[in-house]
mmCIF file of C-alpha atoms in Angstrom:
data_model
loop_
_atom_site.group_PDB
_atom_site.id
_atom_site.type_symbol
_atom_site.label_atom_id
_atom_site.label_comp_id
_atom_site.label_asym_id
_atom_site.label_seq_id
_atom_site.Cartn_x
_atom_site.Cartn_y
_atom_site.Cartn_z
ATOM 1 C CA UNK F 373 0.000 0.000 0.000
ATOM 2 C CA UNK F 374 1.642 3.248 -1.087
ATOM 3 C CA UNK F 375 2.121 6.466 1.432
ATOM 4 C CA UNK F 376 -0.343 8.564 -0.137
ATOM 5 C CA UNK F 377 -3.301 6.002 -0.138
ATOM 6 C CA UNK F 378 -2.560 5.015 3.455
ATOM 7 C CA UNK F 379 -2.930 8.548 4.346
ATOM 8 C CA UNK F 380 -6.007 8.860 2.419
ATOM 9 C CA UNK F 381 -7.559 5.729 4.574
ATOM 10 C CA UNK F 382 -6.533 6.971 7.696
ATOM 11 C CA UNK F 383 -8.593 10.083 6.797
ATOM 12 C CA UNK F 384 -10.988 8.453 5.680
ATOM 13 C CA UNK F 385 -11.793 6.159 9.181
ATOM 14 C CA UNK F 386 -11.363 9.339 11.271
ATOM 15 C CA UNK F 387 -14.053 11.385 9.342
ATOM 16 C CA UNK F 388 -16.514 8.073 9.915
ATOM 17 C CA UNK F 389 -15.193 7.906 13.373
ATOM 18 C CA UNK F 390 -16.367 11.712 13.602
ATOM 19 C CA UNK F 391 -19.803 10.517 12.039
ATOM 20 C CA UNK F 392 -20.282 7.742 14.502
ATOM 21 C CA UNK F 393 -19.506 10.099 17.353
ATOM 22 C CA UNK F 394 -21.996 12.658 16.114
ATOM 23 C CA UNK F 395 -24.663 9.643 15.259
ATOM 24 C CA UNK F 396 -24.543 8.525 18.712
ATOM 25 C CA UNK F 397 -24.208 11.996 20.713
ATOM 26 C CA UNK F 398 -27.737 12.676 18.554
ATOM 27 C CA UNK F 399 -29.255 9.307 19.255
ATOM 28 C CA UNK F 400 -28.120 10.084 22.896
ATOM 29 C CA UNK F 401 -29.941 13.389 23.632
ATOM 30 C CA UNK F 402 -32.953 12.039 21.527
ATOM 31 C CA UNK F 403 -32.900 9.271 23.800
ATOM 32 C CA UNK F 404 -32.533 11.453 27.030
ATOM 33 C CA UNK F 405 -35.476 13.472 25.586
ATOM 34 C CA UNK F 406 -38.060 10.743 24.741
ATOM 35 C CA UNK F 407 -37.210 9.123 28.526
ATOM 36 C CA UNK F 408 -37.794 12.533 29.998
ATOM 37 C CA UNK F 409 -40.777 13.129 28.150
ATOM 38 C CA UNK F 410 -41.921 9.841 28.623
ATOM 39 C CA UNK F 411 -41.099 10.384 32.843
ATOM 40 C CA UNK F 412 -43.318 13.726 33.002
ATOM 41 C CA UNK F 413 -46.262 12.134 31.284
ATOM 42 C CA UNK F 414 -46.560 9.458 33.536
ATOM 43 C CA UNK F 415 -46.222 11.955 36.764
ATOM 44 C CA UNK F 416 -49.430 11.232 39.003
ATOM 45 C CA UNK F 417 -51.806 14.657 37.674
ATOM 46 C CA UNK F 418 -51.405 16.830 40.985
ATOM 47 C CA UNK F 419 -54.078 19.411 42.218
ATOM 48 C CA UNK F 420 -56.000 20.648 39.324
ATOM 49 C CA UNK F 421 -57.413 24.007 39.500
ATOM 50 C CA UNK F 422 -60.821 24.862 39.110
ATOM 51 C CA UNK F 423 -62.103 28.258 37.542
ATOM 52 C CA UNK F 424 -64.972 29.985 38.777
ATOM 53 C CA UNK F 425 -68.254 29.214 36.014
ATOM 54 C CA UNK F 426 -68.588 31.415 33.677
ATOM 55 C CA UNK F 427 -71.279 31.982 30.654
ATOM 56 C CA UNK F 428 -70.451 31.743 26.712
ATOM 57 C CA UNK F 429 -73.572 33.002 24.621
ATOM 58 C CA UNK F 430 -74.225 30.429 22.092
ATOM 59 C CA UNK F 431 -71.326 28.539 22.787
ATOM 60 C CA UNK F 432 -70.746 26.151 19.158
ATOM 61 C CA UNK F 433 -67.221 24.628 19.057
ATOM 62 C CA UNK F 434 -64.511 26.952 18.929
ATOM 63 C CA UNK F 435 -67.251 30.169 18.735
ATOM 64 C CA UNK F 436 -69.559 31.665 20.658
ATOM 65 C CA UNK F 437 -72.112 34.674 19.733
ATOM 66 C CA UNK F 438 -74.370 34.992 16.669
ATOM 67 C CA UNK F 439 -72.937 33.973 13.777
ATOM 68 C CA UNK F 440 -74.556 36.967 11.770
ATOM 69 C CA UNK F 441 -73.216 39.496 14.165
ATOM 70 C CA UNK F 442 -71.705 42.833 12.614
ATOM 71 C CA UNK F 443 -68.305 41.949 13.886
ATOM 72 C CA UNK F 444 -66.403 38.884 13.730
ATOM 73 C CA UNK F 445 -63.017 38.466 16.177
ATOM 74 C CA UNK F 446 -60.717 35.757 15.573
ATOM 75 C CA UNK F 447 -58.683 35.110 18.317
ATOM 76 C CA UNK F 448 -55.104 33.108 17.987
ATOM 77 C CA UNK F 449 -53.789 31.801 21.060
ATOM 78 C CA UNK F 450 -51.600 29.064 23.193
ATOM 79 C CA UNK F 451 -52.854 27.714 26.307
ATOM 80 C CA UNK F 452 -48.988 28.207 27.348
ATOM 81 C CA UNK F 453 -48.827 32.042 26.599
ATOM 82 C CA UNK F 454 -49.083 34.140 29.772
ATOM 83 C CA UNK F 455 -50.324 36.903 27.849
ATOM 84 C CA UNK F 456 -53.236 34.498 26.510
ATOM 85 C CA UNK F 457 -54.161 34.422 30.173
ATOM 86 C CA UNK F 458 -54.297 37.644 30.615
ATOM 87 C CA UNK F 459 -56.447 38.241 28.037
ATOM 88 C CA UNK F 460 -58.681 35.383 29.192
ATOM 89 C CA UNK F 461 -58.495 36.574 32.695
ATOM 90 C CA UNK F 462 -58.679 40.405 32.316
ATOM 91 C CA UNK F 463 -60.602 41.296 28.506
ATOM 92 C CA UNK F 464 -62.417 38.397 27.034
ATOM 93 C CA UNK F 465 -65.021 38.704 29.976
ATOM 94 C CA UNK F 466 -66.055 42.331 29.228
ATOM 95 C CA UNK F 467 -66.131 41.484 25.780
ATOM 96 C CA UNK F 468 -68.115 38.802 26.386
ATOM 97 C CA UNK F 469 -70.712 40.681 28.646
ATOM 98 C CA UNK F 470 -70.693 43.992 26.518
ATOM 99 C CA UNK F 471 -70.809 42.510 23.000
ATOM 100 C CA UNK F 472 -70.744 38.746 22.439
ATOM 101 C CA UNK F 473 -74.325 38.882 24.769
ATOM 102 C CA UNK F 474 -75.580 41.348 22.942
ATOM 103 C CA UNK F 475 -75.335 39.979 19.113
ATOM 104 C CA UNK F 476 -72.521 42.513 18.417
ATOM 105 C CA UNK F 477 -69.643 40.751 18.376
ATOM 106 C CA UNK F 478 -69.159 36.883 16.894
ATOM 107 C CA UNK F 479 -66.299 35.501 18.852
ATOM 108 C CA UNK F 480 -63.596 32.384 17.333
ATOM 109 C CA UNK F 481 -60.677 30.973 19.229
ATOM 110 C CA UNK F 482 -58.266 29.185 16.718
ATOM 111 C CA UNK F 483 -55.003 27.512 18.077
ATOM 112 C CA UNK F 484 -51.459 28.597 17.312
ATOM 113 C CA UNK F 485 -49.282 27.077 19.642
ATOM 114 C CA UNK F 486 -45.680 28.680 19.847
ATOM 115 C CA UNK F 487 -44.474 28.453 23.689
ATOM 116 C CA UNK F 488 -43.335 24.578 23.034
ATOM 117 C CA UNK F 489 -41.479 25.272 19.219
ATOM 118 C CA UNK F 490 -42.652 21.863 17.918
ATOM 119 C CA UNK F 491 -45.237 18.675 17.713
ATOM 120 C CA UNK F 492 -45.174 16.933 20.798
ATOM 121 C CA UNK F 493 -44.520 19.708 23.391
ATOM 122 C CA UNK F 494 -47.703 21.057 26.125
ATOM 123 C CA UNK F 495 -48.764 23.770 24.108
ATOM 124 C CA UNK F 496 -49.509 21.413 21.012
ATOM 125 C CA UNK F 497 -51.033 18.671 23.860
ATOM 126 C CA UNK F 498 -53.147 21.042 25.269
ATOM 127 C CA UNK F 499 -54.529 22.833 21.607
ATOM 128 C CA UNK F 500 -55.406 19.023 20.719
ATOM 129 C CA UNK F 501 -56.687 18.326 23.875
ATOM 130 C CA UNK F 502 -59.395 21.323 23.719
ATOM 131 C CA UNK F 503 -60.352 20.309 20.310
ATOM 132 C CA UNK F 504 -61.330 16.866 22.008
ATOM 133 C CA UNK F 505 -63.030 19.284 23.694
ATOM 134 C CA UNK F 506 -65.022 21.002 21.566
ATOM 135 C CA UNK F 507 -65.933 17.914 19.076
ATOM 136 C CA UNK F 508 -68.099 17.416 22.716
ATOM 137 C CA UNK F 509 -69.299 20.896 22.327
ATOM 138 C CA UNK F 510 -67.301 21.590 25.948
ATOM 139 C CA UNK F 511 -64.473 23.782 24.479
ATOM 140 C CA UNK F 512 -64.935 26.924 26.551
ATOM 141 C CA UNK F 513 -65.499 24.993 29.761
ATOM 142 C CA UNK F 514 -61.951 23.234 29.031
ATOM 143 C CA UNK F 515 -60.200 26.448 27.568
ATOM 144 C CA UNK F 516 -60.859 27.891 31.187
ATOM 145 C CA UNK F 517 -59.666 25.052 33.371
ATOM 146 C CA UNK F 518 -56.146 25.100 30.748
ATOM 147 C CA UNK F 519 -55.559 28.421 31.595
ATOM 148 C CA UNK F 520 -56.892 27.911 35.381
ATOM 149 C CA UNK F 521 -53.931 25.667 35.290
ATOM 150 C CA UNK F 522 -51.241 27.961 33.268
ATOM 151 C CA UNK F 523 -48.689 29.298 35.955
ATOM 152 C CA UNK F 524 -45.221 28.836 33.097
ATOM 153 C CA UNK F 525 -43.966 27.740 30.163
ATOM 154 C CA UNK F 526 -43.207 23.794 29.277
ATOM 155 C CA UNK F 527 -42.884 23.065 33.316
ATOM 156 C CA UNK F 528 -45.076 20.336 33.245
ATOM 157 C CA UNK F 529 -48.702 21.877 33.377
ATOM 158 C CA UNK F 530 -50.259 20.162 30.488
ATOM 159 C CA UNK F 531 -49.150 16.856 30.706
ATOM 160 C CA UNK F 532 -51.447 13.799 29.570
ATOM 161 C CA UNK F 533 -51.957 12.726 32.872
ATOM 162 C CA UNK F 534 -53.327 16.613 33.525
ATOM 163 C CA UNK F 535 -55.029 17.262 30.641
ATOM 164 C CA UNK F 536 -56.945 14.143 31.292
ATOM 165 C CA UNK F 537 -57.885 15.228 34.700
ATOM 166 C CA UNK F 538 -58.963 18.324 33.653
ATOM 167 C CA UNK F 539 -61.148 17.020 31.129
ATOM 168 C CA UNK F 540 -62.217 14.676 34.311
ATOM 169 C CA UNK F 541 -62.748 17.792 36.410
ATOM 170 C CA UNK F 542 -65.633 19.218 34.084
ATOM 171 C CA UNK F 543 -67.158 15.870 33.840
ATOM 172 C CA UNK F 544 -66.248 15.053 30.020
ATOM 173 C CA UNK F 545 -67.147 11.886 27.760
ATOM 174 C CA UNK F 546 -64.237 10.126 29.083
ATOM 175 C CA UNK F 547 -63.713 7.343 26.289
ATOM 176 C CA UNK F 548 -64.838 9.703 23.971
ATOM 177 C CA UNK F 549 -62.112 12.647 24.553
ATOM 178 C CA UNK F 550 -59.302 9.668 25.247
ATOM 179 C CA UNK F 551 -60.270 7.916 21.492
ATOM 180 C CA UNK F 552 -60.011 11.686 20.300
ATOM 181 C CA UNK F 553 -56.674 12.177 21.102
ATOM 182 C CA UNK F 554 -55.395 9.043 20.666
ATOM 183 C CA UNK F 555 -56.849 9.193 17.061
ATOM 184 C CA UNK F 556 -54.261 11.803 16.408
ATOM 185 C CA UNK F 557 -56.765 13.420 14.124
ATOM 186 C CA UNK F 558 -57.045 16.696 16.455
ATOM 187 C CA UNK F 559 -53.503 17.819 15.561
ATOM 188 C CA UNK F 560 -54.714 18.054 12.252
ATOM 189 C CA UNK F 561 -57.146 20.870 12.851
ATOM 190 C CA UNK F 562 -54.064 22.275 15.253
ATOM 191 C CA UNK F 563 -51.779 22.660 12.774
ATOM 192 C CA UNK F 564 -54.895 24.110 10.400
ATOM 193 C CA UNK F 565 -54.962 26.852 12.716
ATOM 194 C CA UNK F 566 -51.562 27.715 13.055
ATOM 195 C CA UNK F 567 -50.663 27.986 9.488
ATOM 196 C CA UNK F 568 -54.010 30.213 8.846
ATOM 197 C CA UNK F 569 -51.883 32.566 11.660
ATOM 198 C CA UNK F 570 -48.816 32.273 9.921
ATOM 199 C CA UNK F 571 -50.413 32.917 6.073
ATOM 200 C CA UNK F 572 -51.789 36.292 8.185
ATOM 201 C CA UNK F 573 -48.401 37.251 9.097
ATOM 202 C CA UNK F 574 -48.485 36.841 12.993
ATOM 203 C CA UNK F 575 -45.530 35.616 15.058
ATOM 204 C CA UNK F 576 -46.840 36.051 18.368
ATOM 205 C CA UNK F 577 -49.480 35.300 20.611
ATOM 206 C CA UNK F 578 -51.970 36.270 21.282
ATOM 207 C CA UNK F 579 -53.126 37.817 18.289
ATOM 208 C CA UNK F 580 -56.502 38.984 16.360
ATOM 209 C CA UNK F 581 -57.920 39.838 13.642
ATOM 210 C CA UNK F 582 -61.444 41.739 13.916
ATOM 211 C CA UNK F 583 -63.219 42.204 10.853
ATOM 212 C CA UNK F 584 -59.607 41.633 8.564
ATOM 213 C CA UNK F 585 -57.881 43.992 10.924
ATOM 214 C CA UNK F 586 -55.097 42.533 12.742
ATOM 215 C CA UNK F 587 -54.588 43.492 16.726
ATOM 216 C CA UNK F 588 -51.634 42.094 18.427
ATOM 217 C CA UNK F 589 -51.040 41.366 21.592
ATOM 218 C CA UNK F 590 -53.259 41.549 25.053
ATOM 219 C CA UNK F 591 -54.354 45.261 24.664
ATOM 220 C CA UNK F 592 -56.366 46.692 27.398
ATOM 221 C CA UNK F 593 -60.355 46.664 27.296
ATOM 222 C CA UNK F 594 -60.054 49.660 25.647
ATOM 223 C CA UNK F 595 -57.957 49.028 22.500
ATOM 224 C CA UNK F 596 -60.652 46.003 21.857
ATOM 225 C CA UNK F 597 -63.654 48.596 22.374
ATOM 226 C CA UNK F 598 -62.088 51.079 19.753
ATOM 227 C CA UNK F 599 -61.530 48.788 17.202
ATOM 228 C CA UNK F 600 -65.198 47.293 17.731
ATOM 229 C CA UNK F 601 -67.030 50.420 17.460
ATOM 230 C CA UNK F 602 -64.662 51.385 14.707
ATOM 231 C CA UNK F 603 -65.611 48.155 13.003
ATOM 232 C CA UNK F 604 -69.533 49.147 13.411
ATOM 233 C CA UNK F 605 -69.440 52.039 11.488
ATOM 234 C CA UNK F 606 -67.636 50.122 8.098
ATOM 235 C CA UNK F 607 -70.105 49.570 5.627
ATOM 236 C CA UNK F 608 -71.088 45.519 5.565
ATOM 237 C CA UNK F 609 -68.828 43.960 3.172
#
Protein backbone atom coordinates (compact mmCIF):
# COMPACT_ATOMS: atom_id res chain seq x y z
CA UNK A 1 0.00 0.00 0.00
CA UNK A 2 1.64 3.25 -1.09
CA UNK A 3 2.12 6.47 1.43
CA UNK A 4 -0.34 8.56 -0.14
CA UNK A 5 -3.30 6.00 -0.14
CA UNK A 6 -2.56 5.01 3.45
CA UNK A 7 -2.93 8.55 4.35
CA UNK A 8 -6.01 8.86 2.42
CA UNK A 9 -7.56 5.73 4.57
CA UNK A 10 -6.53 6.97 7.70
CA UNK A 11 -8.59 10.08 6.80
CA UNK A 12 -10.99 8.45 5.68
CA UNK A 13 -11.79 6.16 9.18
CA UNK A 14 -11.36 9.34 11.27
CA UNK A 15 -14.05 11.38 9.34
CA UNK A 16 -16.51 8.07 9.91
CA UNK A 17 -15.19 7.91 13.37
CA UNK A 18 -16.37 11.71 13.60
CA UNK A 19 -19.80 10.52 12.04
CA UNK A 20 -20.28 7.74 14.50
CA UNK A 21 -19.51 10.10 17.35
CA UNK A 22 -22.00 12.66 16.11
CA UNK A 23 -24.66 9.64 15.26
CA UNK A 24 -24.54 8.53 18.71
CA UNK A 25 -24.21 12.00 20.71
CA UNK A 26 -27.74 12.68 18.55
CA UNK A 27 -29.25 9.31 19.26
CA UNK A 28 -28.12 10.08 22.90
CA UNK A 29 -29.94 13.39 23.63
CA UNK A 30 -32.95 12.04 21.53
CA UNK A 31 -32.90 9.27 23.80
CA UNK A 32 -32.53 11.45 27.03
CA UNK A 33 -35.48 13.47 25.59
CA UNK A 34 -38.06 10.74 24.74
CA UNK A 35 -37.21 9.12 28.53
CA UNK A 36 -37.79 12.53 30.00
CA UNK A 37 -40.78 13.13 28.15
CA UNK A 38 -41.92 9.84 28.62
CA UNK A 39 -41.10 10.38 32.84
CA UNK A 40 -43.32 13.73 33.00
CA UNK A 41 -46.26 12.13 31.28
CA UNK A 42 -46.56 9.46 33.54
CA UNK A 43 -46.22 11.95 36.76
CA UNK A 44 -49.43 11.23 39.00
CA UNK A 45 -51.81 14.66 37.67
CA UNK A 46 -51.41 16.83 40.98
CA UNK A 47 -54.08 19.41 42.22
CA UNK A 48 -56.00 20.65 39.32
CA UNK A 49 -57.41 24.01 39.50
CA UNK A 50 -60.82 24.86 39.11
CA UNK A 51 -62.10 28.26 37.54
CA UNK A 52 -64.97 29.98 38.78
CA UNK A 53 -68.25 29.21 36.01
CA UNK A 54 -68.59 31.41 33.68
CA UNK A 55 -71.28 31.98 30.65
CA UNK A 56 -70.45 31.74 26.71
CA UNK A 57 -73.57 33.00 24.62
CA UNK A 58 -74.23 30.43 22.09
CA UNK A 59 -71.33 28.54 22.79
CA UNK A 60 -70.75 26.15 19.16
CA UNK A 61 -67.22 24.63 19.06
CA UNK A 62 -64.51 26.95 18.93
CA UNK A 63 -67.25 30.17 18.74
CA UNK A 64 -69.56 31.67 20.66
CA UNK A 65 -72.11 34.67 19.73
CA UNK A 66 -74.37 34.99 16.67
CA UNK A 67 -72.94 33.97 13.78
CA UNK A 68 -74.56 36.97 11.77
CA UNK A 69 -73.22 39.50 14.17
CA UNK A 70 -71.70 42.83 12.61
CA UNK A 71 -68.30 41.95 13.89
CA UNK A 72 -66.40 38.88 13.73
CA UNK A 73 -63.02 38.47 16.18
CA UNK A 74 -60.72 35.76 15.57
CA UNK A 75 -58.68 35.11 18.32
CA UNK A 76 -55.10 33.11 17.99
CA UNK A 77 -53.79 31.80 21.06
CA UNK A 78 -51.60 29.06 23.19
CA UNK A 79 -52.85 27.71 26.31
CA UNK A 80 -48.99 28.21 27.35
CA UNK A 81 -48.83 32.04 26.60
CA UNK A 82 -49.08 34.14 29.77
CA UNK A 83 -50.32 36.90 27.85
CA UNK A 84 -53.24 34.50 26.51
CA UNK A 85 -54.16 34.42 30.17
CA UNK A 86 -54.30 37.64 30.61
CA UNK A 87 -56.45 38.24 28.04
CA UNK A 88 -58.68 35.38 29.19
CA UNK A 89 -58.49 36.57 32.70
CA UNK A 90 -58.68 40.40 32.32
CA UNK A 91 -60.60 41.30 28.51
CA UNK A 92 -62.42 38.40 27.03
CA UNK A 93 -65.02 38.70 29.98
CA UNK A 94 -66.06 42.33 29.23
CA UNK A 95 -66.13 41.48 25.78
CA UNK A 96 -68.11 38.80 26.39
CA UNK A 97 -70.71 40.68 28.65
CA UNK A 98 -70.69 43.99 26.52
CA UNK A 99 -70.81 42.51 23.00
CA UNK A 100 -70.74 38.75 22.44
CA UNK A 101 -74.33 38.88 24.77
CA UNK A 102 -75.58 41.35 22.94
CA UNK A 103 -75.33 39.98 19.11
CA UNK A 104 -72.52 42.51 18.42
CA UNK A 105 -69.64 40.75 18.38
CA UNK A 106 -69.16 36.88 16.89
CA UNK A 107 -66.30 35.50 18.85
CA UNK A 108 -63.60 32.38 17.33
CA UNK A 109 -60.68 30.97 19.23
CA UNK A 110 -58.27 29.18 16.72
CA UNK A 111 -55.00 27.51 18.08
CA UNK A 112 -51.46 28.60 17.31
CA UNK A 113 -49.28 27.08 19.64
CA UNK A 114 -45.68 28.68 19.85
CA UNK A 115 -44.47 28.45 23.69
CA UNK A 116 -43.34 24.58 23.03
CA UNK A 117 -41.48 25.27 19.22
CA UNK A 118 -42.65 21.86 17.92
CA UNK A 119 -45.24 18.67 17.71
CA UNK A 120 -45.17 16.93 20.80
CA UNK A 121 -44.52 19.71 23.39
CA UNK A 122 -47.70 21.06 26.12
CA UNK A 123 -48.76 23.77 24.11
CA UNK A 124 -49.51 21.41 21.01
CA UNK A 125 -51.03 18.67 23.86
CA UNK A 126 -53.15 21.04 25.27
CA UNK A 127 -54.53 22.83 21.61
CA UNK A 128 -55.41 19.02 20.72
CA UNK A 129 -56.69 18.33 23.87
CA UNK A 130 -59.39 21.32 23.72
CA UNK A 131 -60.35 20.31 20.31
CA UNK A 132 -61.33 16.87 22.01
CA UNK A 133 -63.03 19.28 23.69
CA UNK A 134 -65.02 21.00 21.57
CA UNK A 135 -65.93 17.91 19.08
CA UNK A 136 -68.10 17.42 22.72
CA UNK A 137 -69.30 20.90 22.33
CA UNK A 138 -67.30 21.59 25.95
CA UNK A 139 -64.47 23.78 24.48
CA UNK A 140 -64.94 26.92 26.55
CA UNK A 141 -65.50 24.99 29.76
CA UNK A 142 -61.95 23.23 29.03
CA UNK A 143 -60.20 26.45 27.57
CA UNK A 144 -60.86 27.89 31.19
CA UNK A 145 -59.67 25.05 33.37
CA UNK A 146 -56.15 25.10 30.75
CA UNK A 147 -55.56 28.42 31.60
CA UNK A 148 -56.89 27.91 35.38
CA UNK A 149 -53.93 25.67 35.29
CA UNK A 150 -51.24 27.96 33.27
CA UNK A 151 -48.69 29.30 35.96
CA UNK A 152 -45.22 28.84 33.10
CA UNK A 153 -43.97 27.74 30.16
CA UNK A 154 -43.21 23.79 29.28
CA UNK A 155 -42.88 23.06 33.32
CA UNK A 156 -45.08 20.34 33.24
CA UNK A 157 -48.70 21.88 33.38
CA UNK A 158 -50.26 20.16 30.49
CA UNK A 159 -49.15 16.86 30.71
CA UNK A 160 -51.45 13.80 29.57
CA UNK A 161 -51.96 12.73 32.87
CA UNK A 162 -53.33 16.61 33.53
CA UNK A 163 -55.03 17.26 30.64
CA UNK A 164 -56.94 14.14 31.29
CA UNK A 165 -57.89 15.23 34.70
CA UNK A 166 -58.96 18.32 33.65
CA UNK A 167 -61.15 17.02 31.13
CA UNK A 168 -62.22 14.68 34.31
CA UNK A 169 -62.75 17.79 36.41
CA UNK A 170 -65.63 19.22 34.08
CA UNK A 171 -67.16 15.87 33.84
CA UNK A 172 -66.25 15.05 30.02
CA UNK A 173 -67.15 11.89 27.76
CA UNK A 174 -64.24 10.13 29.08
CA UNK A 175 -63.71 7.34 26.29
CA UNK A 176 -64.84 9.70 23.97
CA UNK A 177 -62.11 12.65 24.55
CA UNK A 178 -59.30 9.67 25.25
CA UNK A 179 -60.27 7.92 21.49
CA UNK A 180 -60.01 11.69 20.30
CA UNK A 181 -56.67 12.18 21.10
CA UNK A 182 -55.40 9.04 20.67
CA UNK A 183 -56.85 9.19 17.06
CA UNK A 184 -54.26 11.80 16.41
CA UNK A 185 -56.76 13.42 14.12
CA UNK A 186 -57.05 16.70 16.46
CA UNK A 187 -53.50 17.82 15.56
CA UNK A 188 -54.71 18.05 12.25
CA UNK A 189 -57.15 20.87 12.85
CA UNK A 190 -54.06 22.27 15.25
CA UNK A 191 -51.78 22.66 12.77
CA UNK A 192 -54.89 24.11 10.40
CA UNK A 193 -54.96 26.85 12.72
CA UNK A 194 -51.56 27.71 13.06
CA UNK A 195 -50.66 27.99 9.49
CA UNK A 196 -54.01 30.21 8.85
CA UNK A 197 -51.88 32.57 11.66
CA UNK A 198 -48.82 32.27 9.92
CA UNK A 199 -50.41 32.92 6.07
CA UNK A 200 -51.79 36.29 8.19
CA UNK A 201 -48.40 37.25 9.10
CA UNK A 202 -48.49 36.84 12.99
CA UNK A 203 -45.53 35.62 15.06
CA UNK A 204 -46.84 36.05 18.37
CA UNK A 205 -49.48 35.30 20.61
CA UNK A 206 -51.97 36.27 21.28
CA UNK A 207 -53.13 37.82 18.29
CA UNK A 208 -56.50 38.98 16.36
CA UNK A 209 -57.92 39.84 13.64
CA UNK A 210 -61.44 41.74 13.92
CA UNK A 211 -63.22 42.20 10.85
CA UNK A 212 -59.61 41.63 8.56
CA UNK A 213 -57.88 43.99 10.92
CA UNK A 214 -55.10 42.53 12.74
CA UNK A 215 -54.59 43.49 16.73
CA UNK A 216 -51.63 42.09 18.43
CA UNK A 217 -51.04 41.37 21.59
CA UNK A 218 -53.26 41.55 25.05
CA UNK A 219 -54.35 45.26 24.66
CA UNK A 220 -56.37 46.69 27.40
CA UNK A 221 -60.36 46.66 27.30
CA UNK A 222 -60.05 49.66 25.65
CA UNK A 223 -57.96 49.03 22.50
CA UNK A 224 -60.65 46.00 21.86
CA UNK A 225 -63.65 48.60 22.37
CA UNK A 226 -62.09 51.08 19.75
CA UNK A 227 -61.53 48.79 17.20
CA UNK A 228 -65.20 47.29 17.73
CA UNK A 229 -67.03 50.42 17.46
CA UNK A 230 -64.66 51.38 14.71
CA UNK A 231 -65.61 48.16 13.00
CA UNK A 232 -69.53 49.15 13.41
CA UNK A 233 -69.44 52.04 11.49
CA UNK A 234 -67.64 50.12 8.10
CA UNK A 235 -70.11 49.57 5.63
CA UNK A 236 -71.09 45.52 5.57
CA UNK A 237 -68.83 43.96 3.17
Amino acid sequence: MGRRTAIRERREQRKRQRQWVVVLAVTGVALVVVALLILQNNQPAGSIATPAPATYPQADGHAMGDPSAPVVITEYSDFQCPFCRRFHDETLPLLVRDYVAQGTVYFTYRHFPVVDGGLGGESHRAANAAVCAARQNRFWEYHDILFANQTGENIGNFTANRLTAMAETIGMDMPAFEECLASGTADDEVEIDKASAIDLGMNSTPSFVINGQVVTGAQPYEVFQSAIEAALTQPAP
